PDB file of C-alpha atoms in Angstrom:
ATOM      1  CA  UNK J1466       0.000   0.000   0.000  1.00 91.00           C
ATOM      2  CA  UNK J1467       2.800   2.426   0.886  1.00 91.00           C
ATOM      3  CA  UNK J1468       4.389   1.851  -2.509  1.00 91.00           C
ATOM      4  CA  UNK J1469       1.147   2.654  -4.336  1.00 91.00           C
ATOM      5  CA  UNK J1470       0.463   5.694  -2.164  1.00 89.00           C
ATOM      6  CA  UNK J1471       3.884   7.061  -3.151  1.00 89.00           C
ATOM      7  CA  UNK J1472       3.215   6.356  -6.813  1.00 88.00           C
ATOM      8  CA  UNK J1473      -0.431   7.392  -7.289  1.00 86.00           C
ATOM      9  CA  UNK J1474      -1.578   9.073  -4.078  1.00 83.00           C
ATOM     10  CA  UNK J1475      -3.725   7.965  -1.183  1.00 82.00           C
ATOM     11  CA  UNK J1476      -7.017   8.423  -3.045  1.00 78.00           C
ATOM     12  CA  UNK J1477      -6.271   5.911  -5.805  1.00 81.00           C
ATOM     13  CA  UNK J1478      -3.883   3.511  -4.059  1.00 87.00           C
ATOM     14  CA  UNK J1479      -6.568   1.314  -2.414  1.00 90.00           C
ATOM     15  CA  UNK J1480      -8.270   0.613  -5.748  1.00 88.00           C
ATOM     16  CA  UNK J1481      -5.003  -0.290  -7.416  1.00 90.00           C
ATOM     17  CA  UNK J1482      -4.029  -2.542  -4.513  1.00 91.00           C
ATOM     18  CA  UNK J1483      -7.373  -4.287  -4.743  1.00 92.00           C
ATOM     19  CA  UNK J1484      -6.876  -4.734  -8.491  1.00 91.00           C
ATOM     20  CA  UNK J1485      -3.423  -6.216  -7.847  1.00 92.00           C
ATOM     21  CA  UNK J1486      -4.891  -8.808  -5.481  1.00 90.00           C
ATOM     22  CA  UNK J1487      -7.715  -9.557  -7.911  1.00 91.00           C
ATOM     23  CA  UNK J1488      -5.136 -10.313 -10.581  1.00 90.00           C
ATOM     24  CA  UNK J1489      -3.324 -12.703  -8.286  1.00 88.00           C
ATOM     25  CA  UNK J1490      -6.554 -14.459  -7.297  1.00 88.00           C
ATOM     26  CA  UNK J1491      -7.445 -14.902 -10.963  1.00 89.00           C
ATOM     27  CA  UNK J1492      -4.211 -16.755 -11.713  1.00 89.00           C
ATOM     28  CA  UNK J1493      -4.750 -20.380 -12.589  1.00 87.00           C
ATOM     29  CA  UNK J1494      -1.927 -21.683 -10.398  1.00 87.00           C
ATOM     30  CA  UNK J1495      -0.856 -19.023  -7.890  1.00 83.00           C
ATOM     31  CA  UNK J1496       1.083 -21.623  -5.915  1.00 86.00           C
ATOM     32  CA  UNK J1497       3.710 -21.603  -8.677  1.00 88.00           C
ATOM     33  CA  UNK J1498       4.743 -18.045  -7.775  1.00 89.00           C
ATOM     34  CA  UNK J1499       8.248 -18.258  -6.282  1.00 91.00           C
ATOM     35  CA  UNK J1500       8.232 -14.895  -4.492  1.00 93.00           C
ATOM     36  CA  UNK J1501       4.628 -13.706  -3.867  1.00 89.00           C
ATOM     37  CA  UNK J1502       5.563 -10.294  -2.350  1.00 91.00           C
ATOM     38  CA  UNK J1503       7.852  -9.494  -5.300  1.00 92.00           C
ATOM     39  CA  UNK J1504       5.190 -10.672  -7.741  1.00 93.00           C
ATOM     40  CA  UNK J1505       2.580  -8.482  -6.039  1.00 91.00           C
ATOM     41  CA  UNK J1506       4.926  -5.488  -6.191  1.00 93.00           C
ATOM     42  CA  UNK J1507       5.514  -6.098  -9.911  1.00 94.00           C
ATOM     43  CA  UNK J1508       1.779  -6.131 -10.528  1.00 93.00           C
ATOM     44  CA  UNK J1509       1.389  -2.959  -8.436  1.00 93.00           C
ATOM     45  CA  UNK J1510       4.204  -1.256 -10.367  1.00 94.00           C
ATOM     46  CA  UNK J1511       2.557  -2.137 -13.668  1.00 94.00           C
ATOM     47  CA  UNK J1512      -0.815  -0.891 -12.449  1.00 93.00           C
ATOM     48  CA  UNK J1513       0.765   2.363 -11.215  1.00 91.00           C
ATOM     49  CA  UNK J1514       2.487   2.835 -14.579  1.00 91.00           C
ATOM     50  CA  UNK J1515      -0.788   2.223 -16.435  1.00 89.00           C
ATOM     51  CA  UNK J1516      -2.563   4.604 -14.079  1.00 86.00           C
ATOM     52  CA  UNK J1517       0.015   7.352 -14.709  1.00 83.00           C
ATOM     53  CA  UNK J1518      -0.233   6.805 -18.455  1.00 81.00           C
ATOM     54  CA  UNK J1519      -4.020   7.034 -18.291  1.00 77.00           C
ATOM     55  CA  UNK J1520      -3.823  10.271 -16.256  1.00 73.00           C
ATOM     56  CA  UNK J1521      -1.428  11.756 -18.795  1.00 68.00           C
ATOM     57  CA  UNK J1522      -3.812  10.846 -21.608  1.00 63.00           C
ATOM     58  CA  UNK J1523      -6.772  12.334 -19.747  1.00 58.00           C
ATOM     59  CA  UNK J1524      -4.811  15.538 -19.149  1.00 53.00           C
ATOM     60  CA  UNK J1525      -4.134  15.875 -22.883  1.00 48.00           C
ATOM     61  CA  UNK J1526      -7.827  16.214 -23.659  1.00 47.00           C
ATOM     62  CA  UNK J1527      -9.258  19.665 -24.173  1.00 43.00           C
ATOM     63  CA  UNK J1528      -9.638  21.870 -21.164  1.00 48.00           C
ATOM     64  CA  UNK J1529     -13.290  22.759 -20.877  1.00 52.00           C
ATOM     65  CA  UNK J1530     -12.708  25.526 -18.393  1.00 45.00           C
ATOM     66  CA  UNK J1531     -11.792  28.044 -21.039  1.00 40.00           C
ATOM     67  CA  UNK J1532     -15.086  27.453 -22.849  1.00 40.00           C
ATOM     68  CA  UNK J1533     -17.589  26.629 -20.159  1.00 48.00           C
ATOM     69  CA  UNK J1534     -16.438  28.154 -16.900  1.00 38.00           C
ATOM     70  CA  UNK J1535     -14.907  31.475 -17.789  1.00 57.00           C
ATOM     71  CA  UNK J1536     -16.922  33.380 -20.315  1.00 64.00           C
ATOM     72  CA  UNK J1537     -15.158  36.268 -22.017  1.00 68.00           C
ATOM     73  CA  UNK J1538     -15.215  39.514 -20.094  1.00 73.00           C
ATOM     74  CA  UNK J1539     -17.560  42.315 -21.026  1.00 70.00           C
ATOM     75  CA  UNK J1540     -14.550  44.091 -22.532  1.00 79.00           C
ATOM     76  CA  UNK J1541     -13.789  41.157 -24.857  1.00 77.00           C
ATOM     77  CA  UNK J1542     -14.176  41.709 -28.551  1.00 84.00           C
ATOM     78  CA  UNK J1543     -17.338  40.683 -30.336  1.00 85.00           C
ATOM     79  CA  UNK J1544     -15.370  37.961 -32.151  1.00 84.00           C
ATOM     80  CA  UNK J1545     -14.187  36.458 -28.847  1.00 81.00           C
ATOM     81  CA  UNK J1546     -17.721  36.415 -27.420  1.00 80.00           C
ATOM     82  CA  UNK J1547     -19.173  34.911 -30.607  1.00 84.00           C
ATOM     83  CA  UNK J1548     -16.430  32.267 -30.692  1.00 81.00           C
ATOM     84  CA  UNK J1549     -17.137  31.397 -27.054  1.00 79.00           C
ATOM     85  CA  UNK J1550     -20.878  31.077 -27.743  1.00 82.00           C
ATOM     86  CA  UNK J1551     -20.272  28.940 -30.837  1.00 84.00           C
ATOM     87  CA  UNK J1552     -17.935  26.587 -28.991  1.00 82.00           C
ATOM     88  CA  UNK J1553     -20.302  26.380 -26.029  1.00 83.00           C
ATOM     89  CA  UNK J1554     -23.208  25.462 -28.330  1.00 86.00           C
ATOM     90  CA  UNK J1555     -21.084  22.815 -30.066  1.00 87.00           C
ATOM     91  CA  UNK J1556     -20.041  21.307 -26.740  1.00 87.00           C
ATOM     92  CA  UNK J1557     -23.614  21.381 -25.433  1.00 88.00           C
ATOM     93  CA  UNK J1558     -24.825  19.556 -28.550  1.00 90.00           C
ATOM     94  CA  UNK J1559     -21.995  17.037 -28.268  1.00 91.00           C
ATOM     95  CA  UNK J1560     -22.777  16.359 -24.599  1.00 91.00           C
ATOM     96  CA  UNK J1561     -26.506  16.080 -25.391  1.00 92.00           C
ATOM     97  CA  UNK J1562     -25.741  13.446 -28.025  1.00 94.00           C
ATOM     98  CA  UNK J1563     -24.024  11.157 -25.490  1.00 94.00           C
ATOM     99  CA  UNK J1564     -25.763   8.053 -24.124  1.00 95.00           C
ATOM    100  CA  UNK J1565     -27.607   8.898 -20.864  1.00 94.00           C
ATOM    101  CA  UNK J1566     -25.202   7.163 -18.421  1.00 94.00           C
ATOM    102  CA  UNK J1567     -22.192   8.556 -20.235  1.00 94.00           C
ATOM    103  CA  UNK J1568     -23.679  12.060 -20.180  1.00 94.00           C
ATOM    104  CA  UNK J1569     -24.479  11.772 -16.477  1.00 95.00           C
ATOM    105  CA  UNK J1570     -20.959  10.605 -15.598  1.00 93.00           C
ATOM    106  CA  UNK J1571     -19.426  13.347 -17.716  1.00 92.00           C
ATOM    107  CA  UNK J1572     -21.557  16.106 -16.218  1.00 89.00           C
ATOM    108  CA  UNK J1573     -20.798  14.938 -12.693  1.00 91.00           C
ATOM    109  CA  UNK J1574     -17.084  14.924 -13.448  1.00 89.00           C
ATOM    110  CA  UNK J1575     -16.783  18.141 -15.470  1.00 83.00           C
ATOM    111  CA  UNK J1576     -19.478  20.424 -14.086  1.00 80.00           C
ATOM    112  CA  UNK J1577     -19.628  19.250 -10.468  1.00 82.00           C
ATOM    113  CA  UNK J1578     -15.989  18.117 -10.137  1.00 82.00           C
ATOM    114  CA  UNK J1579     -17.035  14.774  -8.622  1.00 87.00           C
ATOM    115  CA  UNK J1580     -14.095  12.324  -8.420  1.00 88.00           C
ATOM    116  CA  UNK J1581     -14.292   9.271 -10.675  1.00 88.00           C
ATOM    117  CA  UNK J1582     -14.572   6.859  -7.744  1.00 89.00           C
ATOM    118  CA  UNK J1583     -17.535   8.758  -6.335  1.00 91.00           C
ATOM    119  CA  UNK J1584     -19.216   8.769  -9.750  1.00 92.00           C
ATOM    120  CA  UNK J1585     -18.766   4.996  -9.888  1.00 91.00           C
ATOM    121  CA  UNK J1586     -20.464   4.655  -6.515  1.00 92.00           C
ATOM    122  CA  UNK J1587     -23.306   7.042  -7.424  1.00 93.00           C
ATOM    123  CA  UNK J1588     -24.004   5.313 -10.734  1.00 94.00           C
ATOM    124  CA  UNK J1589     -23.307   1.827  -9.369  1.00 93.00           C
ATOM    125  CA  UNK J1590     -20.744   1.075 -12.074  1.00 92.00           C
ATOM    126  CA  UNK J1591     -17.031   0.236 -12.017  1.00 89.00           C
ATOM    127  CA  UNK J1592     -14.291   2.857 -11.995  1.00 86.00           C
ATOM    128  CA  UNK J1593     -13.183   1.486 -15.332  1.00 87.00           C
ATOM    129  CA  UNK J1594     -16.648   2.065 -16.824  1.00 92.00           C
ATOM    130  CA  UNK J1595     -16.637   5.635 -15.524  1.00 91.00           C
ATOM    131  CA  UNK J1596     -13.290   6.209 -17.239  1.00 89.00           C
ATOM    132  CA  UNK J1597     -14.687   4.765 -20.458  1.00 90.00           C
ATOM    133  CA  UNK J1598     -17.703   7.088 -20.244  1.00 93.00           C
ATOM    134  CA  UNK J1599     -15.509  10.119 -19.591  1.00 90.00           C
ATOM    135  CA  UNK J1600     -13.142   9.149 -22.392  1.00 88.00           C
ATOM    136  CA  UNK J1601     -16.020   8.764 -24.853  1.00 91.00           C
ATOM    137  CA  UNK J1602     -17.407  12.131 -23.817  1.00 90.00           C
ATOM    138  CA  UNK J1603     -14.034  13.827 -24.304  1.00 87.00           C
ATOM    139  CA  UNK J1604     -13.591  12.233 -27.720  1.00 86.00           C
ATOM    140  CA  UNK J1605     -17.085  13.304 -28.751  1.00 90.00           C
ATOM    141  CA  UNK J1606     -16.500  16.887 -27.615  1.00 86.00           C
ATOM    142  CA  UNK J1607     -13.095  17.094 -29.260  1.00 83.00           C
ATOM    143  CA  UNK J1608     -14.544  15.771 -32.505  1.00 85.00           C
ATOM    144  CA  UNK J1609     -17.346  18.339 -32.379  1.00 85.00           C
ATOM    145  CA  UNK J1610     -14.848  21.185 -31.992  1.00 81.00           C
ATOM    146  CA  UNK J1611     -12.485  19.735 -34.584  1.00 80.00           C
ATOM    147  CA  UNK J1612     -15.296  19.277 -37.119  1.00 78.00           C
ATOM    148  CA  UNK J1613     -16.376  22.878 -36.622  1.00 71.00           C
ATOM    149  CA  UNK J1614     -12.951  24.048 -37.785  1.00 69.00           C
ATOM    150  CA  UNK J1615     -13.133  22.104 -41.057  1.00 61.00           C
TER     151      UNK J1615
END
């Protein structure tokens, strides 16, 4: 647990530790493992690496704050305000087109800043499914903005 806390933080470490143990339990012949603690640490290291990679990917998605949270000031040019409104409409339409559960997970995460684990509990789905919903929503929104530029 201490290793995972150092790698991913105290909020996500318990889930990764649980996943590590699940992977060991699912092995066909766990008795063949020569050094169980070392094997568990290897699994934890791989999970932490995957987790970090996933976080990096999530961070590379568009930042919605500039479009949805902070509207242009009253002193902004007409072009800036019109661009903001156009992008906001495109994002609203993209979010509206999402499947209901996906839309709900996305809105909880983006608009209400609910952590992914809490969304999973609220919607009674796995953390992995929440991440899939959020990922789909980001892809849909990015595509909507990208298509508007073409």
